[in-house]
Amino acid sequence: MATYQEFIQQNEDRDGVRFSWNLWPSSRLEATRLVVPVSCLFTPLKERPDLPPVQYEPVLCSRANCKAVLNPLCQVDYRAKIWACNFCFQRNPFPPSYAGISDVNQPAELMPQFSTIEYIVQRSPPNPLIFLYVVDTCLEEEDLQALKESLQMSLSLLPPNALVGLITFGRMVQVHELSCEGIAKSYVFRGTKELSSKQIQEMLGLTNPSASGPQGRPAAPQDPAVTCRFLQPVHKVDMNLTDLLGELQRDPWPVPQGKRPLRSTGIALSIAVGLLEGTFPNTGARVMMFMGGPPTQGPGMVVGDELKTPIRSWHDITKDNARHLKKATKYYDALANRAAVNGHSIDIYACALDQTGLLEMKCLSNLTGGHIAMGDSFNTSLFKQTFQRVFSKDHNGEFRMAFGGTLEVKASRELKVSGAIGPCVSLNTKGPCISENEVGVGGTTQWKICSLSPSTTLALYFEVVNQHNAPIPQGGRGAVQFVTQYQHSNTQRRIRVTTVARNWADAQSQIQHIESSFDQEASAVIMARLGVFRAESEEGPDVLRWLDRQLIRLCQKFGQFNKDDPTSFKLSETLSLYPQFMFHLRRSPFLQVFNNSPDECSYYRHHFVRQDLTQSLIMIQPILYSYSFHGPPEPVLLDSGSILPDRILLMDTFFQLVIYHGETIAQWRKAGYQEQPEYENFKHLLVAPVDDAQEILQTRFPMPRYIDTEHGGSQARFLLSKVNPSQTHNNLYSWGQETGAPILTDDVSLQVFMDHLKKLAVSSAA
Amino acid sequence: MEAKDLYIKPGNQERGWNDPPQFSYGLQTAAQGAPKRTPLNKRVPPPQLTGSPCPVPGDFPSATAPMTPPTNPLAPPCSMNTPPRPCPVAAPPLGGVMATPPPPFPVVEHTDSASSQSENEPDVDDVVTLLNWALTACRHTVKKQVCNDVAKRLKLFEDMWKSGKLSLPVRRRMIGLVQELKSCNWDAADEIHRALIVDHVNEVGQWMVGVKRLIAETRNLNPDLLHTQEVDQSLDTSSAGNSD
C-alpha cells in the first residue's frame, strides 16, 4: 500500500530503522504465528547531513535499571519541570539547566523530528586514532612494490594526528621502531613461538619488569614517549616511514621448489593485538593486515608449506579432511575476542590467486567490524581503490569510519530483546529486557561494534511477551530506543539516540492491517541473515529446509486461496516480492557453497551481514536493468527471458557489475557502427549502461568487479548463473515462451519453485 | 580540480580478472555525497503471483539513452535497410570469434613524454623557488633534521623533473600546488598533494611526503616568518621571473 511504503521510507530516511512489521501483534502467540519475528534492521550511524549534533549530555531516566534517554515519546509536565519515562514510567525531574523550557520552548530531544539525535560529549581528553599496519613480505616483487606504494600513499590519507605503526612478517615477524632520527631499529620475533600478551609487551620493552603488577596483569606502562616507540603520530614520522616502506624487501628466506613461503601470520597478528592491548586499551584502533597468501607456519597456520597439499576445499571440510581448520579457527577466534574487548578492529586485505585462509580468519573482522577485501593481486585497481575508500570522507570532509561503538537497546516492557546479527560482540550485560530465546548474538541488550561506517547495519530480533488475550497495552504503542556511543573520526565522543514507536494491534481482528504493514524487503534481509547465521553452524540442506518451511508457513498464513486448489493462490502486493527473494536467496552464494571456495563464501557472508538494506537486497536478488531502443532503461525480471538479442543488460550483484550485450548488439558493436556519425543513437545506447555502472563503481565499498561481456562470451556465465532459468534444455519446447536464452542447468526455476510452493501452501494436509 | 584531473583508467586486466576501472582522486571525491542520478533499485514481481501481466514501470530517464524509439532512419540496420556492406544480422553469427570489447571508458592517455618542450611547458625553477621559499621560512622554528629531510626530497623532485621522469600532469599540478602554497591556501595545497599521491604514486611516492611535510610545517608558522628579508631575497634571486 502506498501509505505504508511512504511511512517505511520516511522512517528509514530519518531513523535508519526498517521493521519487519510496522504494526505489532499484541501477544506472543500471535507474533509466532506471523512467522517472521518482530525484528528490524538498524543502521546506527546512518548519514544524516541535515542533523546537527547538540553539544550537551543526554538526560537519562533516574531508575537504575532503566536509564533510558529523554525522547519525543516522553510525557512532559512543563510547569512542574518533570518528565515521565515512556519505558518504565518513572517520573524524573529535569536538570537545572532545563529550567527555561516550556511547550513553546522545547529542547531538541523532545521534538518529534528529532527521533534521532546526536550528542557530543567530552568527558575525557580525546584519544588519537591508531592505525597499525601488519604487512606480509612473502609477495612477488611486482605485488610488493604495488603494496608499498599503496601504503606510502595511505600516509597522506590518514587523519593527521593519528598514530601509526608497522609490523612486517614472513618467516620472522619484525616490529619496527618509528623513531624520528637515527638508524631504523626493529624487534624480531620467531614466527613459530607463541607468546602471551605479557611476554610480548616485555620483549618490546613496554613494561618495567621490576615493577610488575599482580599476577596475570600487565605492569603499568611507562610514560607515553617510551611506550609509543612503535606507534607514533603520522605527522612526525611520515617521512621516515615512507623511506622505511620504500626499503622493504621481500622476505629473504629462499622458497624451495614445490614449496610455499613460510608465512607467520598467526604470530604477527598476536603481536599486533598484544602491542595494542598493552599500550592503548579501550581506544579506537585499527589493525590493517595485508597478506598475499595463506599462513603456513606457527599457530594459526592454515596449510602446510608443501604445494602438493592444496588448501582445504569444501569437499575436504565435509569429509573432515581439513587438518588445520579447527585449531586455526580457534586461534584466530581467541585473538578476535581479545581485540574486540579492547575496542580494536582488524581489517584483512587478502590478495592472491589462491585461497588465503579467510575461512579461518574471518572472525577477526566479523567480531570487530573490520573490513575484508579480497583480490587477485595488490597491483590491481580493485585493491587500490578499495583500500583508498577505507579513508573516504563525508560531505563535511570528515572521515566516515568511526571507532569504539557500543549499541544498547531498550524496549517497552511488552518486548524483549532476543539478539543481534551483525559485526558485533556481546557485552554480556544483564537486564530486564533480555529474552530467553536467543537469536544471533543474544543474552544481552548491549553489543560492541569496534569499527563502524555509515552503512554498518545490525539486524535486531525481538520477542513479544504479552500473554494471549491480554488487553492491548495502555497508550496503544510499543517503543524501542537505540543508544549508540562511539568515537567519531575527529576523536570526539558522541552518543546517537534513536527512539521509535509502533502501534500494537490485535492480530485476531486486525490481521489485514498487520499484513499491510509488512515490509517484505526488510523481512527478506532479516530472514536471510538468520539463514546465514545458521549456515555457519548447521548443515547446508538443513538451513534450506528451514527457510522453505518459513516461506510455506508465511504463504499459508497470508495467501488468498481455496483449499487444495493451487491455481487459486494469490499473495497481496505487500508480499508479492517475498517468495522471489527467498528463491534467489536459496541459490545465492550465501547459502550455496557449490562453485565457491570456502574463502569466497566467507567473504560474501562477511559483507552480507553488515550492509544496509538496499545493498543486502542487491546481494540476495541482483538488480537487472535492460537498455534498448524501445524506451528508457527499465528493471526487468531476473530471468532468462530477459536476455534478448537487441538488449543490453546491466546486472548488479553488489560484488560484480555485469554489462551483457545481446547477440545483435554485439554484432553491431563488432562491426563498429557506433563509430559512424549517423548511428549516434547506437553509440548512446552502448554508453548508457556504462555511465550507470560508473556511478555505482565510483562509490561502492568494496570495489566490485567489472565485467563487460556479450552473447556467447565466457564471462556471460556471471549473468547466466544468476538469472532464473525459466528456459532450460529440459523445457525448451514445452515452455511456450518464444524468446529468451535457454540455460544449461538442472536448477529448479522460479516457476517450478512457485508451483511447488503453491501446492504446499494450499494443501489441507499441512 | 581541473577537468583534466577527472579521469578514468582501465583496470589491470593482466593481474586481476575483471579488474574494475580506476577513477582519479578528483572523480572519487566528487562522487562522495552526490545524489545518484539514476538509482538502480527497482524490481519486477513475477507474473504468476499477482495474476497480472508483468508490469513494466517505465519512468527511469537516463541522460544518454534515447527516450523514444529512434526515428532516425539510419539507426543500426535491420535486414530491410541493409547498407552496402555485409550486414551481420542477416547472416548467422560469425563462428567462434568472440571479439574482445574495447575498454568502454573514455581513456585519457597521459602525454608521458616529459621531454617535449611546448610553449606552456611548466618551468621547474619556478616551482623549486617557491618550495625553497617555504622551506627557508621553516628553518627558523622547525627542527634541522626535519628541514634537511624535506630538502633532500625537494632535491629528488627537482632531479626527477629535470631528467624527464615526471609526466606532464604531475608537473602541471605541482605548479598549482606551489601557487596555493604561495597564497597561503594550505588546505588547497594539501588537497593537491593528496590527489597527486593517489593518482601518481609511482612517480611521486618517494618525495611527495617532503612536500606534504612542508605544507604542514609552513601552515603552522607565524605569518611574519613568511616574509622575512632572507625569504624575500630567495624569491628575488630566482631565475627568469615568476609568472604572476
PDB file of C-alpha atoms in Angstrom, chain A residues 167 303 626:
ATOM      1  CA  ILE A 167      54.854  -4.814  11.667  1.00  0.00           C
ATOM      2  CA  VAL A 303      48.015 -25.095   5.163  1.00  0.00           C
ATOM      3  CA  SER A 626      17.516  -3.532 -19.661  1.00  0.00           C
TER       4      SER A 626
END
